[in-house]
CSV table of C-alpha atoms and ligand atoms in Angstrom, one decimal:
chain,number,residue,atom,x,y,z
Q,1390,MET,CA,-40.2,-54.8,50.7
Q,1391,SER,CA,-39.4,-55.7,47.1
Q,1392,THR,CA,-36.4,-57.8,46.3
Q,1393,CYS,CA,-36.6,-57.2,42.6
Q,1394,PRO,CA,-33.3,-55.7,41.3
Q,1395,THR,CA,-33.9,-52.1,40.2
Q,1396,LYS,CA,-33.9,-51.6,36.5
Q,1397,THR,CA,-32.4,-48.3,35.5
Q,1398,SER,CA,-33.1,-46.3,32.4
Q,1399,GLU,CA,-30.3,-43.9,33.2
Q,1400,PRO,CA,-28.3,-43.2,30.1
Q,1401,TRP,CA,-24.7,-44.4,29.5
Q,1402,ARG,CA,-22.7,-41.2,29.5
Q,1403,ILE,CA,-19.5,-41.1,27.5
Q,1404,GLY,CA,-17.0,-38.4,26.7
Q,1405,VAL,CA,-16.2,-37.2,23.2
Q,1406,LEU,CA,-13.2,-35.0,22.4
Q,1407,PHE,CA,-12.6,-34.0,18.8
Q,1408,SER,CA,-11.9,-30.4,17.5
Q,1409,ASN,CA,-14.7,-28.6,15.8
Q,1410,THR,CA,-12.5,-25.5,15.5
Q,1411,GLY,CA,-8.9,-24.7,14.7
Q,1412,PHE,CA,-6.4,-26.1,12.3
Q,1413,MET,CA,-7.3,-29.8,13.0
Q,1414,ALA,CA,-11.1,-29.4,12.6
Q,1415,LEU,CA,-10.8,-30.4,8.9
Q,1416,ILE,CA,-10.3,-34.0,9.9
Q,1417,GLU,CA,-11.4,-34.1,13.6
Q,1418,GLU,CA,-14.8,-32.9,12.7
Q,1419,THR,CA,-15.2,-36.0,10.5
Q,1420,GLN,CA,-14.3,-38.2,13.5
Q,1421,LEU,CA,-16.9,-36.4,15.6
Q,1422,ARG,CA,-19.4,-37.2,12.9
Q,1423,GLY,CA,-18.5,-40.9,12.7
Q,1424,THR,CA,-18.8,-41.1,16.5
Q,1425,LEU,CA,-22.2,-39.4,16.5
Q,1426,LEU,CA,-23.5,-41.5,13.6
Q,1427,ALA,CA,-22.7,-44.7,15.5
Q,1428,ILE,CA,-24.3,-43.4,18.7
Q,1429,GLU,CA,-27.4,-42.5,16.8
Q,1430,GLU,CA,-27.6,-46.0,15.2
Q,1431,ILE,CA,-27.2,-47.7,18.6
Q,1432,ASN,CA,-29.8,-45.5,20.3
Q,1433,GLU,CA,-32.3,-45.9,17.4
Q,1434,ALA,CA,-31.9,-49.7,17.8
Q,1435,GLY,CA,-32.9,-49.4,21.5
Q,1436,GLY,CA,-29.6,-48.4,23.2
Q,1437,VAL,CA,-27.4,-50.8,25.2
Q,1438,ASN,CA,-29.4,-53.1,27.5
Q,1439,GLY,CA,-32.3,-50.7,27.1
Q,1440,ARG,CA,-30.2,-47.6,28.0
Q,1441,GLU,CA,-29.4,-44.8,25.7
Q,1442,ILE,CA,-25.8,-43.6,25.0
Q,1443,VAL,CA,-25.4,-39.9,25.7
Q,1444,PRO,CA,-22.3,-38.2,24.6
Q,1445,VAL,CA,-20.7,-35.3,26.7
Q,1446,ILE,CA,-18.9,-33.4,24.0
Q,1447,TYR,CA,-16.2,-30.7,24.3
Q,1448,ASP,CA,-14.3,-28.9,21.5
Q,1449,PRO,CA,-10.6,-28.7,22.4
Q,1450,GLY,CA,-10.0,-26.3,19.5
Q,1451,SER,CA,-7.0,-28.2,18.1
Q,1452,GLU,CA,-4.9,-27.4,21.2
Q,1453,SER,CA,-3.2,-30.5,22.6
Q,1454,ALA,CA,-3.2,-29.2,26.2
Q,1455,ALA,CA,-6.9,-28.6,26.1
Q,1456,PHE,CA,-7.5,-32.3,25.4
Q,1457,GLY,CA,-5.8,-33.1,28.7
Q,1458,GLN,CA,-7.8,-30.5,30.5
Q,1459,TYR,CA,-11.1,-31.6,29.0
Q,1460,ALA,CA,-10.3,-35.2,29.7
Q,1461,LYS,CA,-9.8,-34.3,33.4
Q,1462,ARG,CA,-13.1,-32.4,33.4
Q,1463,LEU,CA,-14.9,-35.3,31.8
Q,1464,MET,CA,-13.6,-37.7,34.4
Q,1465,ILE,CA,-13.7,-35.6,37.5
Q,1466,GLU,CA,-16.7,-33.2,37.0
Q,1467,ASP,CA,-18.9,-35.1,34.5
Q,1468,GLY,CA,-18.3,-38.5,36.0
Q,1469,VAL,CA,-17.4,-40.1,32.7
Q,1470,THR,CA,-15.0,-43.0,32.5
Q,1471,THR,CA,-14.9,-43.8,28.7
Q,1472,ILE,CA,-13.7,-41.2,26.3
Q,1473,PHE,CA,-13.7,-41.3,22.5
Q,1474,GLY,CA,-11.3,-38.8,21.0
Q,1475,CYS,CA,-8.0,-37.4,19.8
Q,1476,TYR,CA,-6.5,-37.2,16.3
Q,1477,THR,CA,-2.9,-35.9,16.9
Q,1478,SER,CA,-0.5,-38.0,18.9
Q,1479,SER,CA,0.3,-34.9,21.0
Q,1480,SER,CA,-3.4,-34.7,22.1
Q,1481,ARG,CA,-3.3,-38.4,22.9
Q,1482,LYS,CA,-0.2,-37.9,24.9
Q,1483,ALA,CA,-2.0,-35.1,26.8
Q,1484,VAL,CA,-5.0,-37.4,27.7
Q,1485,LEU,CA,-2.8,-40.4,28.5
Q,1486,PRO,CA,-1.8,-39.4,32.1
Q,1487,VAL,CA,-5.4,-38.4,32.9
Q,1488,VAL,CA,-6.9,-41.7,31.9
Q,1489,GLU,CA,-4.0,-43.6,33.5
Q,1490,ARG,CA,-4.3,-41.9,36.8
Q,1491,LEU,CA,-8.1,-42.0,37.0
Q,1492,ASN,CA,-8.4,-45.4,35.3
Q,1493,GLY,CA,-10.4,-44.3,32.3
Q,1494,LEU,CA,-10.6,-45.8,28.9
Q,1495,LEU,CA,-9.6,-43.7,25.8
Q,1496,TRP,CA,-10.7,-45.0,22.4
Q,1497,TYR,CA,-8.3,-43.6,19.9
Q,1498,PRO,CA,-9.4,-43.8,16.2
Q,1499,THR,CA,-6.3,-42.5,14.4
Q,1500,LEU,CA,-3.3,-43.9,12.7
Q,1501,TYR,CA,-0.1,-43.1,14.7
Q,1502,GLU,CA,3.6,-43.7,15.1
Q,1503,GLY,CA,3.3,-46.9,17.2
Q,1504,PHE,CA,5.7,-47.7,20.1
Q,1505,GLU,CA,3.1,-47.1,22.8
Q,1506,PHE,CA,0.9,-49.3,24.9
Q,1507,SER,CA,-1.4,-48.2,27.7
Q,1508,PRO,CA,-3.9,-50.4,29.6
Q,1509,ASN,CA,-6.1,-47.3,29.4
Q,1510,VAL,CA,-6.3,-47.0,25.7
Q,1511,ILE,CA,-7.9,-48.9,22.9
Q,1512,TYR,CA,-6.1,-48.1,19.6
Q,1513,THR,CA,-8.3,-48.5,16.5
Q,1514,GLY,CA,-6.1,-46.7,13.9
Q,1515,ALA,CA,-3.2,-48.2,12.0
Q,1516,ALA,CA,0.3,-48.7,13.5
Q,1517,PRO,CA,3.4,-48.5,11.2
Q,1518,ASN,CA,3.4,-52.2,10.3
Q,1519,GLN,CA,-0.1,-51.7,8.9
Q,1520,ASN,CA,0.6,-48.7,6.7
Q,1521,SER,CA,4.2,-47.5,6.5
Q,1522,VAL,CA,5.7,-50.9,5.6
Q,1523,ALA,CA,3.4,-51.6,2.6
Q,1524,LEU,CA,3.7,-47.9,1.5
Q,1525,CYS,CA,7.5,-48.0,1.5
Q,1526,ARG,CA,7.4,-51.2,-0.5
Q,1527,PHE,CA,5.0,-49.8,-3.1
Q,1528,LEU,CA,6.8,-46.5,-3.5
Q,1529,MET,CA,10.2,-48.2,-4.0
Q,1530,GLU,CA,8.7,-50.6,-6.6
Q,1531,HIS,CA,7.0,-47.8,-8.6
Q,1532,TYR,CA,8.8,-44.5,-8.1
Q,1533,GLY,CA,12.4,-45.0,-6.9
Q,1534,ASN,CA,14.4,-44.9,-3.7
Q,1535,ARG,CA,15.1,-41.2,-3.0
Q,1536,PHE,CA,12.7,-39.9,-0.3
Q,1537,TYR,CA,12.1,-36.3,0.9
Q,1538,PHE,CA,10.3,-36.1,4.2
Q,1539,ILE,CA,8.0,-33.1,5.0
Q,1540,GLY,CA,6.1,-33.2,8.3
Q,1541,SER,CA,4.3,-31.1,10.8
Q,1542,ASP,CA,6.5,-30.5,13.8
Q,1543,TYR,CA,5.3,-32.8,16.6
Q,1544,ILE,CA,5.7,-36.4,17.7
Q,1545,TYR,CA,3.8,-38.3,15.0
Q,1546,PRO,CA,5.8,-37.0,12.0
Q,1547,ARG,CA,9.1,-37.2,13.8
Q,1548,GLU,CA,8.6,-40.8,15.0
Q,1549,SER,CA,6.8,-41.9,11.8
Q,1550,ASN,CA,9.8,-40.6,9.8
Q,1551,ARG,CA,12.2,-42.4,12.1
Q,1552,VAL,CA,10.4,-45.7,11.1
Q,1553,MET,CA,10.2,-44.7,7.4
Q,1554,ARG,CA,13.9,-43.8,7.4
Q,1555,GLU,CA,14.7,-47.2,8.8
Q,1556,LEU,CA,12.6,-48.9,6.1
Q,1557,VAL,CA,14.0,-46.9,3.3
Q,1558,ARG,CA,17.6,-47.4,4.4
Q,1559,ALA,CA,17.1,-51.1,5.1
Q,1560,ASN,CA,15.9,-51.5,1.5
Q,1561,GLY,CA,18.7,-49.6,-0.2
Q,1562,GLY,CA,17.1,-46.2,-0.4
Q,1563,GLU,CA,18.1,-42.8,1.0
Q,1564,VAL,CA,16.4,-39.8,2.6
Q,1565,VAL,CA,17.6,-36.7,0.7
Q,1566,GLY,CA,15.7,-34.1,2.7
Q,1567,GLU,CA,13.8,-33.8,5.9
Q,1568,THR,CA,12.0,-30.7,7.1
Q,1569,TYR,CA,9.2,-29.8,9.6
Q,1570,VAL,CA,6.6,-27.0,9.6
Q,1571,SER,CA,4.3,-25.5,12.2
Q,1572,PHE,CA,0.8,-26.8,12.6
Q,1573,ARG,CA,-0.2,-23.3,11.4
Q,1574,ALA,CA,2.0,-23.4,8.3
Q,1575,GLN,CA,0.6,-21.4,5.4
Q,1576,TRP,CA,1.1,-21.7,1.6
Q,1577,LYS,CA,4.1,-19.3,1.6
Q,1578,ASP,CA,5.9,-21.5,4.2
Q,1579,PHE,CA,6.1,-24.3,1.7
Q,1580,THR,CA,7.8,-22.2,-1.0
Q,1581,PRO,CA,11.4,-22.6,0.2
Q,1582,ILE,CA,10.7,-26.3,0.9
Q,1583,MET,CA,9.5,-26.8,-2.7
Q,1584,ARG,CA,12.6,-25.0,-4.0
Q,1585,ASP,CA,14.7,-27.4,-2.0
Q,1586,VAL,CA,12.7,-30.3,-3.3
Q,1587,ARG,CA,13.4,-29.1,-6.9
Q,1588,ASN,CA,17.1,-28.9,-6.1
Q,1589,SER,CA,17.2,-32.3,-4.4
Q,1590,SER,CA,15.1,-34.0,-7.1
Q,1591,PRO,CA,13.7,-36.9,-4.9
Q,1592,ASP,CA,11.6,-39.7,-6.3
Q,1593,ILE,CA,9.0,-39.4,-3.6
Q,1594,ILE,CA,7.8,-36.8,-1.1
Q,1595,PHE,CA,6.7,-38.5,2.1
Q,1596,SER,CA,4.3,-36.2,3.9
Q,1597,THR,CA,3.4,-36.4,7.6
Q,1598,VAL,CA,1.8,-32.9,7.4
Q,1599,VAL,CA,-1.6,-32.8,9.1
Q,1600,GLY,CA,-4.6,-30.6,9.3
Q,1601,ASP,CA,-5.1,-27.4,7.3
Q,1602,ALA,CA,-1.3,-27.3,6.4
Q,1603,THR,CA,-1.9,-30.3,4.2
Q,1604,VAL,CA,-3.9,-28.2,1.8
Q,1605,HIS,CA,-1.1,-25.6,1.6
Q,1606,LEU,CA,1.6,-28.3,1.0
Q,1607,TYR,CA,-0.3,-30.0,-1.9
Q,1608,ARG,CA,-1.2,-26.6,-3.4
Q,1609,SER,CA,2.4,-25.4,-3.2
Q,1610,TYR,CA,3.5,-28.6,-4.9
Q,1611,ALA,CA,1.0,-28.0,-7.7
Q,1612,ASP,CA,2.1,-24.4,-8.1
Q,1613,PHE,CA,5.7,-25.6,-8.6
Q,1614,GLY,CA,4.4,-27.7,-11.5
Q,1615,PHE,CA,5.7,-31.0,-10.2
Q,1616,ASP,CA,4.1,-34.1,-11.7
Q,1617,PRO,CA,2.6,-36.8,-9.3
Q,1618,LYS,CA,3.2,-39.5,-12.0
Q,1619,VAL,CA,6.9,-38.9,-11.6
Q,1620,MET,CA,7.3,-37.7,-7.9
Q,1621,PRO,CA,4.0,-38.2,-5.9
Q,1622,ILE,CA,3.4,-37.0,-2.4
Q,1623,ALA,CA,2.8,-40.2,-0.4
Q,1624,SER,CA,1.1,-40.0,3.0
Q,1625,LEU,CA,-0.6,-41.9,5.8
Q,1626,THR,CA,-2.9,-39.0,6.7
Q,1627,THR,CA,-4.1,-37.3,3.5
Q,1628,THR,CA,-7.7,-38.6,3.3
Q,1629,GLU,CA,-10.7,-37.8,1.2
Q,1630,ALA,CA,-11.4,-34.9,3.6
Q,1631,GLU,CA,-8.1,-33.2,2.9
Q,1632,ILE,CA,-8.3,-33.9,-0.8
Q,1633,ARG,CA,-11.7,-32.2,-0.9
Q,1634,ALA,CA,-10.3,-29.2,0.9
Q,1635,MET,CA,-7.3,-28.8,-1.4
Q,1636,GLY,CA,-9.3,-29.4,-4.6
Q,1637,PHE,CA,-9.7,-32.6,-6.5
Q,1638,ASP,CA,-7.4,-31.4,-9.3
Q,1639,VAL,CA,-4.6,-30.6,-6.8
Q,1640,GLY,CA,-4.9,-34.0,-5.0
Q,1641,GLU,CA,-5.1,-36.1,-8.2
Q,1642,GLY,CA,-2.3,-38.7,-8.6
Q,1643,HIS,CA,-1.1,-38.6,-5.0
Q,1644,ILE,CA,-0.8,-41.7,-2.8
Q,1645,THR,CA,-2.1,-42.6,0.6
Q,1646,ALA,CA,-1.9,-45.8,2.7
Q,1647,ALA,CA,-4.8,-46.5,5.0
Q,1648,PRO,CA,-7.1,-49.3,6.2
Q,1649,TYR,CA,-10.1,-47.7,4.6
Q,1650,PHE,CA,-11.1,-45.5,1.7
Q,1651,GLN,CA,-14.6,-44.6,0.7
Q,1652,GLY,CA,-14.0,-46.2,-2.7
Q,1653,ILE,CA,-13.2,-49.7,-1.5
Q,1654,GLY,CA,-16.6,-51.1,-2.6
Q,1655,GLY,CA,-18.5,-53.8,-0.8
Q,1656,GLU,CA,-22.1,-53.9,0.4
Q,1657,ARG,CA,-21.3,-53.0,4.1
Q,1658,ASN,CA,-19.3,-50.1,3.0
Q,1659,SER,CA,-21.8,-48.8,0.5
Q,1660,SER,CA,-24.5,-48.9,3.1
Q,1661,PHE,CA,-22.2,-47.1,5.6
Q,1662,VAL,CA,-21.4,-44.4,3.0
Q,1663,ALA,CA,-25.1,-44.0,2.2
Q,1664,ARG,CA,-26.0,-43.5,5.8
Q,1665,TYR,CA,-23.2,-41.1,6.4
Q,1666,LYS,CA,-24.2,-39.0,3.4
Q,1667,LYS,CA,-27.8,-39.1,4.3
Q,1668,ARG,CA,-26.9,-37.7,7.8
Q,1669,TYR,CA,-24.2,-35.2,6.7
Q,1670,GLY,CA,-24.8,-34.3,3.1
Q,1671,GLU,CA,-24.2,-35.8,-0.3
Q,1672,ASP,CA,-20.9,-33.9,-0.8
Q,1673,GLU,CA,-19.4,-35.3,2.4
Q,1674,PRO,CA,-17.0,-38.2,1.8
Q,1675,THR,CA,-16.2,-40.8,4.4
Q,1676,ASN,CA,-12.5,-41.5,5.2
Q,1677,MET,CA,-10.3,-43.7,7.3
Q,1678,CYS,CA,-10.7,-41.5,10.4
Q,1679,VAL,CA,-14.6,-41.4,10.2
Q,1680,GLU,CA,-14.6,-45.1,9.7
Q,1681,ALA,CA,-12.4,-45.9,12.8
Q,1682,ALA,CA,-14.4,-43.4,14.9
Q,1683,TYR,CA,-17.6,-45.1,13.8
Q,1684,PHE,CA,-16.7,-48.7,14.2
Q,1685,GLN,CA,-15.0,-48.2,17.6
Q,1686,VAL,CA,-18.3,-47.0,19.1
Q,1687,HIS,CA,-20.0,-50.1,17.8
Q,1688,ILE,CA,-17.3,-52.3,19.4
Q,1689,PHE,CA,-17.7,-50.4,22.6
Q,1690,ALA,CA,-21.5,-50.9,22.6
Q,1691,LYS,CA,-21.1,-54.7,22.0
Q,1692,ALA,CA,-18.6,-54.9,24.9
Q,1693,LEU,CA,-20.8,-52.7,27.1
Q,1694,GLU,CA,-23.8,-55.0,26.5
Q,1695,GLN,CA,-21.8,-57.9,27.9
Q,1696,ALA,CA,-20.1,-55.9,30.7
Q,1697,ASN,CA,-23.2,-53.9,31.6
Q,1698,SER,CA,-20.8,-51.5,33.3
Q,1699,LEU,CA,-18.6,-48.5,32.3
Q,1700,ASP,CA,-16.1,-49.5,34.9
Q,1701,THR,CA,-12.8,-49.8,32.9
Q,1702,ASP,CA,-11.8,-53.0,34.8
Q,1703,VAL,CA,-15.0,-54.7,33.8
Q,1704,LEU,CA,-15.4,-53.2,30.3
Q,1705,ARG,CA,-11.9,-53.6,28.9
Q,1706,PRO,CA,-11.7,-57.4,29.1
Q,1707,MET,CA,-14.9,-57.5,27.1
Q,1708,VAL,CA,-13.3,-55.3,24.4
Q,1709,LEU,CA,-10.1,-57.3,24.0
Q,1710,GLY,CA,-10.6,-60.0,21.3
Q,1711,SER,CA,-13.8,-58.3,20.0
Q,1712,THR,CA,-14.4,-58.8,16.3
Q,1713,PHE,CA,-16.5,-56.5,14.2
Q,1714,GLU,CA,-17.7,-56.4,10.6
Q,1715,ALA,CA,-16.5,-52.8,9.9
Q,1716,PRO,CA,-16.9,-51.0,6.6
Q,1717,GLN,CA,-13.3,-51.8,5.8
Q,1718,GLY,CA,-13.9,-55.6,6.4
Q,1719,GLN,CA,-13.7,-57.7,9.5
Q,1720,ILE,CA,-11.4,-56.3,12.2
Q,1721,VAL,CA,-10.3,-57.6,15.6
Q,1722,ILE,CA,-9.2,-55.8,18.8
Q,1723,ASN,CA,-6.0,-57.7,19.2
Q,1724,PRO,CA,-6.0,-58.9,22.9
Q,1725,SER,CA,-2.2,-58.9,23.1
Q,1726,CYS,CA,-1.7,-55.2,22.6
Q,1727,ALA,CA,-5.2,-53.5,22.5
Q,1728,HIS,CA,-4.5,-52.3,19.0
Q,1729,THR,CA,-6.7,-53.4,16.1
Q,1730,ASP,CA,-5.9,-55.9,13.3
Q,1731,LEU,CA,-6.8,-53.8,10.3
Q,1732,TRP,CA,-6.7,-54.0,6.5
Q,1733,THR,CA,-3.7,-52.5,4.6
Q,1734,ARG,CA,-4.6,-50.6,1.5
Q,1735,ILE,CA,-2.8,-48.2,-0.8
Q,1736,GLY,CA,-4.9,-45.7,-2.8
Q,1737,ARG,CA,-4.2,-43.2,-5.5
Q,1738,ALA,CA,-6.4,-40.1,-5.6
Q,1739,ASN,CA,-8.4,-39.6,-8.8
Q,1740,ARG,CA,-10.0,-36.5,-10.4
Q,1741,ALA,CA,-13.2,-37.1,-8.4
Q,1742,GLY,CA,-11.5,-36.9,-5.1
Q,1743,GLN,CA,-11.7,-40.6,-4.5
Q,1744,PHE,CA,-8.9,-43.1,-4.0
Q,1745,GLU,CA,-8.5,-45.9,-6.4
Q,1746,ILE,CA,-7.1,-48.9,-4.7
Q,1747,VAL,CA,-3.8,-50.0,-6.2
Q,1748,ARG,CA,-2.9,-52.6,-3.6
Q,1749,GLN,CA,-4.5,-54.3,-0.6
Q,1750,SER,CA,-3.9,-57.0,1.9
Q,1751,ARG,CA,-5.7,-60.3,1.5
Q,1752,ARG,CA,-6.7,-60.3,5.1
Q,1753,PRO,CA,-6.5,-58.1,8.2
Q,1754,VAL,CA,-2.9,-57.4,9.2
Q,1755,GLY,CA,-2.1,-58.1,12.8
Q,1756,ALA,CA,-1.3,-55.1,14.9
Q,1757,ASP,CA,2.4,-55.0,15.8
Q,1758,PRO,CA,2.9,-51.5,17.3
Q,1759,TYR,CA,6.5,-52.2,18.3
Q,1760,LEU,CA,7.4,-53.7,14.9
Q,1761,VAL,CA,8.6,-56.8,16.7
Q,1762,GLY,CA,7.6,-59.4,14.1
Q,1763,TYR,CA,8.3,-57.5,10.9
Q,1764,GLY,CA,12.0,-56.7,10.7
Q,1765,ARG,CA,12.6,-53.8,8.4
Q,1766,ALA,CA,12.6,-55.6,5.0
Q,1767,THR,CA,9.8,-54.7,2.7
Q,1768,ALA,CA,10.3,-57.7,0.4
Q,1769,TYR,CA,7.3,-60.1,0.3
Q,1770,ALA,CA,7.7,-62.9,2.7
U,2007,LIG,C1,-1.2,-38.6,14.5
U,2007,LIG,O1,-0.8,-37.5,15.0
U,2007,LIG,N1,-1.3,-39.7,15.1
U,2007,LIG,C2,-1.7,-38.5,13.1
């Protein structure tokens, strides 16, 4: 009888949940691509401890409840413990009870409103201290202090606006309008809002509109003849993907805060962009959501190599404290909160659909999802 340990070549099966269809596909499809690119790279380099990563992929069709249902199916029927997925905070909130009850691990590659911690989630997108604080400071320095909030009607915009309102007020500004639209809002739905914007004459529109509706918001703004040099739309979610969908001329001059833009330069990023374009087409830009979806799979693979197990209790400790040379620069999974220390950047969209960097942090900004250490002042420390 042999006493040799059995060596398995069974693949590592992981779950992937991003929408390929529906009103969020515009951006979630890019997260799916970033995820698959990283999996392909890892497998081409021999897999993890000699075993291939095999994704089990479902399309939740932009419906938050479907994310919860597919997460359950992945964990109960497909035997998956680790899931990469979710863009909207409402979809994350639908997956949360599933991974918490069944002790799974959700890897969440999207900026969000903060004020959440789960032992069953690794957060790799920005929290408000890594985007909203710097954005508010930049906008008040360059454009004025009267803000008009327009958001999609769900948890991220409402909570993100709560944080932004506090920042604006704490720094002597005011919110002159606040309105929410459906995920399915069309161009005509923005007409009365733009009329109200004209009457309120704010200095800045802060948009937390997501998905297809983003295109209609910016087009409606352009149709009203507003000038981004005077009153830009500022956002945490309008990436190169949304700018491409609305038209480069429509997006030009508007502002976004994010850890990553395609145009940040640097060798690691250039090589990432080249690989992405080779895989998906020359016209496909990268964006902050692709980048986070991509680097989190690489962090997972490094942790899995050490843990040699997909058991959340074994894998998670190997993830916490991980560092990675991501396209945006070096990042760290902060062990105190399982959020990621990320770079803060502010970009202004140009005529080529790229963001020119107008401000950036000198180093990664520590994740502080509960805004514990930052106070509300935007003045430089
Ligand atoms: C978001 O819903 N976290 C963008």
